[in-house]
Short mmCIF file of C-alpha atoms in Angstrom, two decimals:
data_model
loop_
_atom_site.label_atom_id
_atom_site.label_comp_id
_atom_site.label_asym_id
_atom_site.label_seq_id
_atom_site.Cartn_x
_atom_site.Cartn_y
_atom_site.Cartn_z
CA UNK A 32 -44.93 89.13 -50.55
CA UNK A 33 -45.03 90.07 -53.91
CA UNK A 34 -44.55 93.63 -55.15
CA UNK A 35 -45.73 94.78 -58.39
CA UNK A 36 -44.86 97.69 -60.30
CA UNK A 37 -46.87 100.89 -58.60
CA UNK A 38 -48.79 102.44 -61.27
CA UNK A 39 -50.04 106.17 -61.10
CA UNK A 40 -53.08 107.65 -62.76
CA UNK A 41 -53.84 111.15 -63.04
CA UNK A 42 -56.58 113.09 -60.34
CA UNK A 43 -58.59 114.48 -62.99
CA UNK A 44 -61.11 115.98 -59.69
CA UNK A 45 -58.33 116.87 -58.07
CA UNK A 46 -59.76 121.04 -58.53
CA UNK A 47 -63.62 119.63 -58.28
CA UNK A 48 -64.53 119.47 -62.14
CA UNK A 49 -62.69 117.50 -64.14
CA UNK A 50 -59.17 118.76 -65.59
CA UNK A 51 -56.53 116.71 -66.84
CA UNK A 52 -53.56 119.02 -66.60
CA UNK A 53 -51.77 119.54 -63.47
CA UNK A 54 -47.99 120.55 -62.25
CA UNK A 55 -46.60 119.57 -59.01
CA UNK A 56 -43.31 120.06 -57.09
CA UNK A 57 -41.19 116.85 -56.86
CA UNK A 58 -40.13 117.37 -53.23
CA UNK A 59 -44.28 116.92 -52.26
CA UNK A 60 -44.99 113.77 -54.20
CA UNK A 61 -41.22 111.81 -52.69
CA UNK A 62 -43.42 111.30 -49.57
CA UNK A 63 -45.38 108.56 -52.25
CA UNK A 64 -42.49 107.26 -53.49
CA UNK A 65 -40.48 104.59 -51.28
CA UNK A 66 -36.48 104.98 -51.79
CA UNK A 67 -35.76 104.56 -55.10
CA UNK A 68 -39.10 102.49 -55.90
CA UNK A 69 -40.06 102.13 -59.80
CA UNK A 70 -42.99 103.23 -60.99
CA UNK A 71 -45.26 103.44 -63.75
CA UNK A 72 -47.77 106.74 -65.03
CA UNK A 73 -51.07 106.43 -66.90
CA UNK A 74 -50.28 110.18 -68.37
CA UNK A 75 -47.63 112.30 -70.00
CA UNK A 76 -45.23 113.59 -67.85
CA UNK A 77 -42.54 116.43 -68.27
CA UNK A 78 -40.37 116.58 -65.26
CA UNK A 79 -38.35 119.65 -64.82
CA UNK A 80 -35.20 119.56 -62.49
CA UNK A 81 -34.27 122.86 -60.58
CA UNK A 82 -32.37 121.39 -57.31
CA UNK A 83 -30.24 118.87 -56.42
CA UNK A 84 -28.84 116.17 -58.91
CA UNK A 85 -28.54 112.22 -59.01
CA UNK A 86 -30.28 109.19 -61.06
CA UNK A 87 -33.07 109.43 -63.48
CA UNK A 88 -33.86 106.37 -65.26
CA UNK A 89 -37.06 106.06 -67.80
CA UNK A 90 -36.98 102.87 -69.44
CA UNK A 91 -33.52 101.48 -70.14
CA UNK A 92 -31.93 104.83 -69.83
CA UNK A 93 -30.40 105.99 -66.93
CA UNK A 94 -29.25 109.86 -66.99
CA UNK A 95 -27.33 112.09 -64.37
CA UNK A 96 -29.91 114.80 -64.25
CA UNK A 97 -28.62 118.33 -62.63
CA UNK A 98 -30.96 121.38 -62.29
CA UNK A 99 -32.21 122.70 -66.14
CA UNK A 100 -32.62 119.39 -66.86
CA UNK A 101 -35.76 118.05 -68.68
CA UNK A 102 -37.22 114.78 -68.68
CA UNK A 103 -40.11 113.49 -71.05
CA UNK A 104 -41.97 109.86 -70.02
CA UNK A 105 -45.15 108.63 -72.00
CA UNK A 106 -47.75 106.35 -70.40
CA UNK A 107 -46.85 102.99 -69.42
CA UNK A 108 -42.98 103.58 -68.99
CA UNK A 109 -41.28 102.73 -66.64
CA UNK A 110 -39.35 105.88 -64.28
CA UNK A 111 -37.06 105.90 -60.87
CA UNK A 112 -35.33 108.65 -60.00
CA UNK A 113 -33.13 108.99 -56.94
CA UNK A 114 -35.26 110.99 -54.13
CA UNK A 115 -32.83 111.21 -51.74
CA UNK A 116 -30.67 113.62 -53.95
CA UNK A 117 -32.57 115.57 -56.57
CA UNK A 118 -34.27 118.02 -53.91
CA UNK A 119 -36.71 119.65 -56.49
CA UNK A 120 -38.26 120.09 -59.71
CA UNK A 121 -41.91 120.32 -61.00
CA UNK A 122 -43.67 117.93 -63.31
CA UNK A 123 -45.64 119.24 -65.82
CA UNK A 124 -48.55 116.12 -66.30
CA UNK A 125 -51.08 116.05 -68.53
CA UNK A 126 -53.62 113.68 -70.55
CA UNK A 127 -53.66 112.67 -74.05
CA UNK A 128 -57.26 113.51 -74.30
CA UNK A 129 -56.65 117.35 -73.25
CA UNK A 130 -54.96 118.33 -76.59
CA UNK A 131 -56.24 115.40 -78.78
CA UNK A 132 -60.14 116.54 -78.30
CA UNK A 133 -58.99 120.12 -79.46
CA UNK A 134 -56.90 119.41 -81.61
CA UNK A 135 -57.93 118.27 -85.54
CA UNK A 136 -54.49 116.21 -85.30
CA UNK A 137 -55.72 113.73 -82.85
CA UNK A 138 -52.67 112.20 -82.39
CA UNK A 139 -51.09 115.50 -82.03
CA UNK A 140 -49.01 114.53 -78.65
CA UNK A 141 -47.68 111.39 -80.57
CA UNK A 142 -46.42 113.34 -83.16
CA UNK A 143 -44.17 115.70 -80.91
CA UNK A 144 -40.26 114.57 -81.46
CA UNK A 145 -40.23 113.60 -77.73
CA UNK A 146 -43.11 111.38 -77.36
CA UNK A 147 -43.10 109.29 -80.51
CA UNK A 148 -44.46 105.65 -79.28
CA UNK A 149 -42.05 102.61 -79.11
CA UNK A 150 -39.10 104.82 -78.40
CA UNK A 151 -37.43 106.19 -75.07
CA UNK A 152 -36.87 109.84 -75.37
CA UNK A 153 -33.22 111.72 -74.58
CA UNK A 154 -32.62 114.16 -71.70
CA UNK A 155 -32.88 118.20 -72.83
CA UNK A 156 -30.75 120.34 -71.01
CA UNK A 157 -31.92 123.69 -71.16
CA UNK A 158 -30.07 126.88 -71.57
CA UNK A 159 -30.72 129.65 -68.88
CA UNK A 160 -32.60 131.76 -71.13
CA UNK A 161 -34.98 129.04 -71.76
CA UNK A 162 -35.00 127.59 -68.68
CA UNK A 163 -35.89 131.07 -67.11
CA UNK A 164 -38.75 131.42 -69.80
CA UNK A 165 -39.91 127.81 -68.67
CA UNK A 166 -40.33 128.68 -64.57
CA UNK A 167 -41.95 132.11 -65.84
CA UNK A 168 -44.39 129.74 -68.10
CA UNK A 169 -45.20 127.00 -65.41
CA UNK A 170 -46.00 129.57 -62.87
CA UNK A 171 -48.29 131.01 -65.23
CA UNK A 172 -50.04 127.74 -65.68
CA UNK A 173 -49.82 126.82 -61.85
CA UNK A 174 -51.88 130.03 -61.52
CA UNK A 175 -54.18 129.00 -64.17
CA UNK A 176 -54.86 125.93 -62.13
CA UNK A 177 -55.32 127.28 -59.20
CA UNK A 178 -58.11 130.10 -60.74
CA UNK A 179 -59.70 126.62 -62.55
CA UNK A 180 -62.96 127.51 -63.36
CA UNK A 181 -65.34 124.21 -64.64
CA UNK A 182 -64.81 123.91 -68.58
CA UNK A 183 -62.67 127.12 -68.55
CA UNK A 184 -59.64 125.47 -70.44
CA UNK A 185 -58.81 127.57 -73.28
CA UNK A 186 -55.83 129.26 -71.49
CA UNK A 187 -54.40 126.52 -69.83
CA UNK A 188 -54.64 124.55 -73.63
CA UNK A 189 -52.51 127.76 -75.34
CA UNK A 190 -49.93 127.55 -72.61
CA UNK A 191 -49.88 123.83 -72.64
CA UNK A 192 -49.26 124.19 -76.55
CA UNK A 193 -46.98 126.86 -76.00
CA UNK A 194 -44.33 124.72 -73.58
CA UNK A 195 -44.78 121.76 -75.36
CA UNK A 196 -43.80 123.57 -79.00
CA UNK A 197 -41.06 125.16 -77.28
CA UNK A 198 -39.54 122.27 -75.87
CA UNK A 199 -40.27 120.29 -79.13
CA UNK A 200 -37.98 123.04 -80.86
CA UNK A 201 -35.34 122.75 -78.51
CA UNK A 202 -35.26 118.91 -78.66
CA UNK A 203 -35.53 118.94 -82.61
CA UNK A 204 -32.14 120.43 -82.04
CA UNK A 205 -30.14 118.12 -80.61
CA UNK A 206 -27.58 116.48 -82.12
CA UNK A 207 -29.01 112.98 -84.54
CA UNK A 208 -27.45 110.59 -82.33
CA UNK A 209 -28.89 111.87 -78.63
CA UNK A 210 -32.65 111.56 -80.64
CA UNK A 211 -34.83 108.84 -80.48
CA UNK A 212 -35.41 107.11 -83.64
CA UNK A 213 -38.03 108.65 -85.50
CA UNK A 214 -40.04 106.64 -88.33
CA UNK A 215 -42.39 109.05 -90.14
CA UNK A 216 -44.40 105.67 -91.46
CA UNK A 217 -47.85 105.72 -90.27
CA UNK A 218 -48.31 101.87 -90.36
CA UNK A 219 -45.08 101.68 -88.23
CA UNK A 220 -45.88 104.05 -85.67
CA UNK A 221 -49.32 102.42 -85.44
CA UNK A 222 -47.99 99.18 -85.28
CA UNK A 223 -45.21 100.22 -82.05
CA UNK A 224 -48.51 101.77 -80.55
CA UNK A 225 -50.54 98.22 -80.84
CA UNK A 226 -47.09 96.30 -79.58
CA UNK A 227 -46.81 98.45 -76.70
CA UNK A 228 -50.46 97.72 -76.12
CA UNK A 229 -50.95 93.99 -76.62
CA UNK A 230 -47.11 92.80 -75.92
CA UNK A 231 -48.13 90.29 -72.78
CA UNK A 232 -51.05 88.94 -74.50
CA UNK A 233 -50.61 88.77 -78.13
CA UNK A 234 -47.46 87.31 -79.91
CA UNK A 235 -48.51 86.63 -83.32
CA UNK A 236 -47.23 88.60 -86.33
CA UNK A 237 -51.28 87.94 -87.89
CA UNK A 238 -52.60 89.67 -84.55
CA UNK A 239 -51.36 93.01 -85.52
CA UNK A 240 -51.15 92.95 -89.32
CA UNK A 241 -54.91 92.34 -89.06
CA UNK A 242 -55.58 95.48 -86.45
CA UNK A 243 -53.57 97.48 -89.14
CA UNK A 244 -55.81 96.03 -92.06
CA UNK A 245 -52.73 94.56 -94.36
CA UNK A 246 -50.71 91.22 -95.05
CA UNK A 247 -48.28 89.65 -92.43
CA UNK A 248 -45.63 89.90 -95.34
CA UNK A 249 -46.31 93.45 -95.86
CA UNK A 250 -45.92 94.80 -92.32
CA UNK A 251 -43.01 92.54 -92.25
CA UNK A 252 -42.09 94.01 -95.23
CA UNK A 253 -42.58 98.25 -93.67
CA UNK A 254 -40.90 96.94 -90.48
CA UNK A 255 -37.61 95.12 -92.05
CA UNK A 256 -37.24 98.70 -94.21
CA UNK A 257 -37.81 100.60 -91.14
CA UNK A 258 -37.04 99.34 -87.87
CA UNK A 259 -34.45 96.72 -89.81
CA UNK A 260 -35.71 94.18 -87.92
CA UNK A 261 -38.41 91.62 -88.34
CA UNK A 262 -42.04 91.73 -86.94
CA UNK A 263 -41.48 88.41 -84.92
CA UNK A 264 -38.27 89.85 -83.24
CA UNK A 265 -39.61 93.13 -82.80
CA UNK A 266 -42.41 91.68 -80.58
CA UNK A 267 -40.30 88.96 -79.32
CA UNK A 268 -37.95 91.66 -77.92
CA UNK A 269 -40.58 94.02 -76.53
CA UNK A 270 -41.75 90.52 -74.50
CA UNK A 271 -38.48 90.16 -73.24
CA UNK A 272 -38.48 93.56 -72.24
CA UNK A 273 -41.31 93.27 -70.30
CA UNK A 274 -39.62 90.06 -68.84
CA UNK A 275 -37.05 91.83 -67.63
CA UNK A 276 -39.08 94.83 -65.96
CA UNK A 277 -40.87 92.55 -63.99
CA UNK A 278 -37.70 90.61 -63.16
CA UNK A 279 -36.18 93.24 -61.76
CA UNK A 280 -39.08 95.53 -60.58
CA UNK A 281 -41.43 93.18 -59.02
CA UNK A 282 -41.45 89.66 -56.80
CA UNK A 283 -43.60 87.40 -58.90
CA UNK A 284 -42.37 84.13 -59.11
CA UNK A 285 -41.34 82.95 -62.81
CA UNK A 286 -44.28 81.05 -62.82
CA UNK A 287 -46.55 83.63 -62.97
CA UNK A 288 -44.42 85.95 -64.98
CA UNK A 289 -44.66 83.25 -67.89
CA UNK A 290 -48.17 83.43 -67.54
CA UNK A 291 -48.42 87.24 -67.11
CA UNK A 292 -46.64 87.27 -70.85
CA UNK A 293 -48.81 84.58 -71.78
CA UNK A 294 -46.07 81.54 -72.38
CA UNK A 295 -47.62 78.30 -72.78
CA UNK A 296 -45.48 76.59 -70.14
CA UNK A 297 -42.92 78.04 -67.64
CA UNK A 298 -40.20 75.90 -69.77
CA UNK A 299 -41.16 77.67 -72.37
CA UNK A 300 -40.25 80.92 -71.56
CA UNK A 301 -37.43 80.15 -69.32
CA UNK A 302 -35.76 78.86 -72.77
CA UNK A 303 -36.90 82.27 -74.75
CA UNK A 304 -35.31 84.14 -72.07
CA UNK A 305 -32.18 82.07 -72.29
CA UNK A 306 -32.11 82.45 -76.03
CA UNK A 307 -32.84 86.17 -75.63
CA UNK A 308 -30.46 87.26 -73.18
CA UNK A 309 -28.22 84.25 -72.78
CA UNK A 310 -28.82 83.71 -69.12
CA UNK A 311 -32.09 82.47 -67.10
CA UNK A 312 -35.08 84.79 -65.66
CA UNK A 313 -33.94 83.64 -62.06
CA UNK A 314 -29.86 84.48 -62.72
CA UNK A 315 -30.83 88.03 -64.21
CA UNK A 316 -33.43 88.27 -61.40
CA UNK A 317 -30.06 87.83 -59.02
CA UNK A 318 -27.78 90.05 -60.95
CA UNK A 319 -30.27 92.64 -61.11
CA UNK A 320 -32.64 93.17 -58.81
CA UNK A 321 -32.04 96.32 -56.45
#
């Protein structure tokens, strides 16, 4: 039986009207999540840790996360954290489309230092006066919730903006080399945006230059400067990645896993794996697979 990668979206009626910001306690949703079962969200998440500690992987990072602990996951990545052994925390989740339609900045969550696309963000450890000020805040919007009025969102937006600010100052601080890349290049962060998107299906370099309106040799040209890698292998390697999540994460047979990432033939990818990782999709499968 095959198992795919479960994928969450958010219960905007969840309080009758629509409202696409919510926080829950991790010990309620580990009933939904079997052992340490990956899993994908359609929404912004920031998961705070206040009990217990063990494994918290987003991505390819893997972190030992110990109450004060925060964790930041954008749409579309992949998370599994160890159930059995972080007892509690609460998740602050949220949609794009609650701050972006307020906003003038419409790509205003993008821009925050912890959820810039195409990257995997580092762990924040908070100090206890923060972390104090942080419980005190999501209480405040947990009560907010709960009092949800239809289209009263005003308050819950300022306190939204007020965590997220807070914990964008306190990230901004980290040392350079716990960061995640940041590019500052508007092509280049639309471009990681439109990878992410069309990875599976679309593996041309002409695909996206012409979505970003310029020459293949230019955006070659922004992403050689920036990302010091080509366009090709920049794609190439997000495939692969994707190669490897469903490897590992899911039960398809290689067959359909060169067709999910659109290879023309299962031989195909089998050699681009090879070439890419220096083994075969089955012998990672083996090594790898939980």
């Amino acid at each position: 039986m095959k198992r795919a990668i479960p994928l969450y979206t958010f219960y905007k009626h969840k309080y009758g009207s629509e409202l696409l910001i919510d926080i829950v306690e991790l010990k309620n949703i580990k009933k939904f999540i079997a052992g340490k079962q990956a899993h994908t969200l359609s929404y912004y998440d920031i998961t705070f840790i206040t009990e217990g500690e063990g494994a918290f992987s987003i991505g390819n990072q893997t972190h030992h996360a110990v109450p004060k602990d925060v964790f930041f996951s954008k749409p579309g990545e992949i998370r599994n954290w160890d159930i059995h052994h972080i007892d509690n925390g609460f998740a602050l989740i949220f949609e794009e489309e609650f701050l972006s339609s307020f906003f003038k900045d419409s790509l205003f969550v993008q821009h925050l230092a912890f959820f810039q696309p195409g990257t995997t963000s580092a762990k924040l450890h908070l100090p206890e006066a923060l972390y104090v000020r942080f419980l005190s805040l999501l209480q405040n919007i947990k009560k907010e919730i709960d009092a949800y009025q239809s289209n009263d969102v005003h308050v819950l937006r300022a306190l939204l903006y007020e965590a997220l600010m807070l914990l964008n100052r306190a990230y901004q601080s980290l040392p350079a080399d716990d960061k995640q890349n940041e590019t500052g290049n508007p092509y280049i962060g639309r471009f990681i945006r439109l990878v992410d998107e069309y990875a599976e299906c679309e593996h041309s370099v002409q695909f996206y230059a012409e979505q970003l309106c310029i020459t293949p040799n230019y955006l070659n040209e922004l992403v050689s400067t920036t990302l010091n890698i080509s366009v090709k292998q920049y794609i190439r390697n997000k495939i692969m990645e994707r190669a490897k999540n469903l490897l590992v994460y899911t039960r398809q047979p290689i067959s359909e896993i060169a067709e999910t990432l659109h290879f023309s033939t299962v031989s195909y990818f089998v050699r681009s794996f090879r070439q890419h990782t220096g083994t075969t999709p089955l012998l990672y499968r083996m090594g790898h697979q939980p």
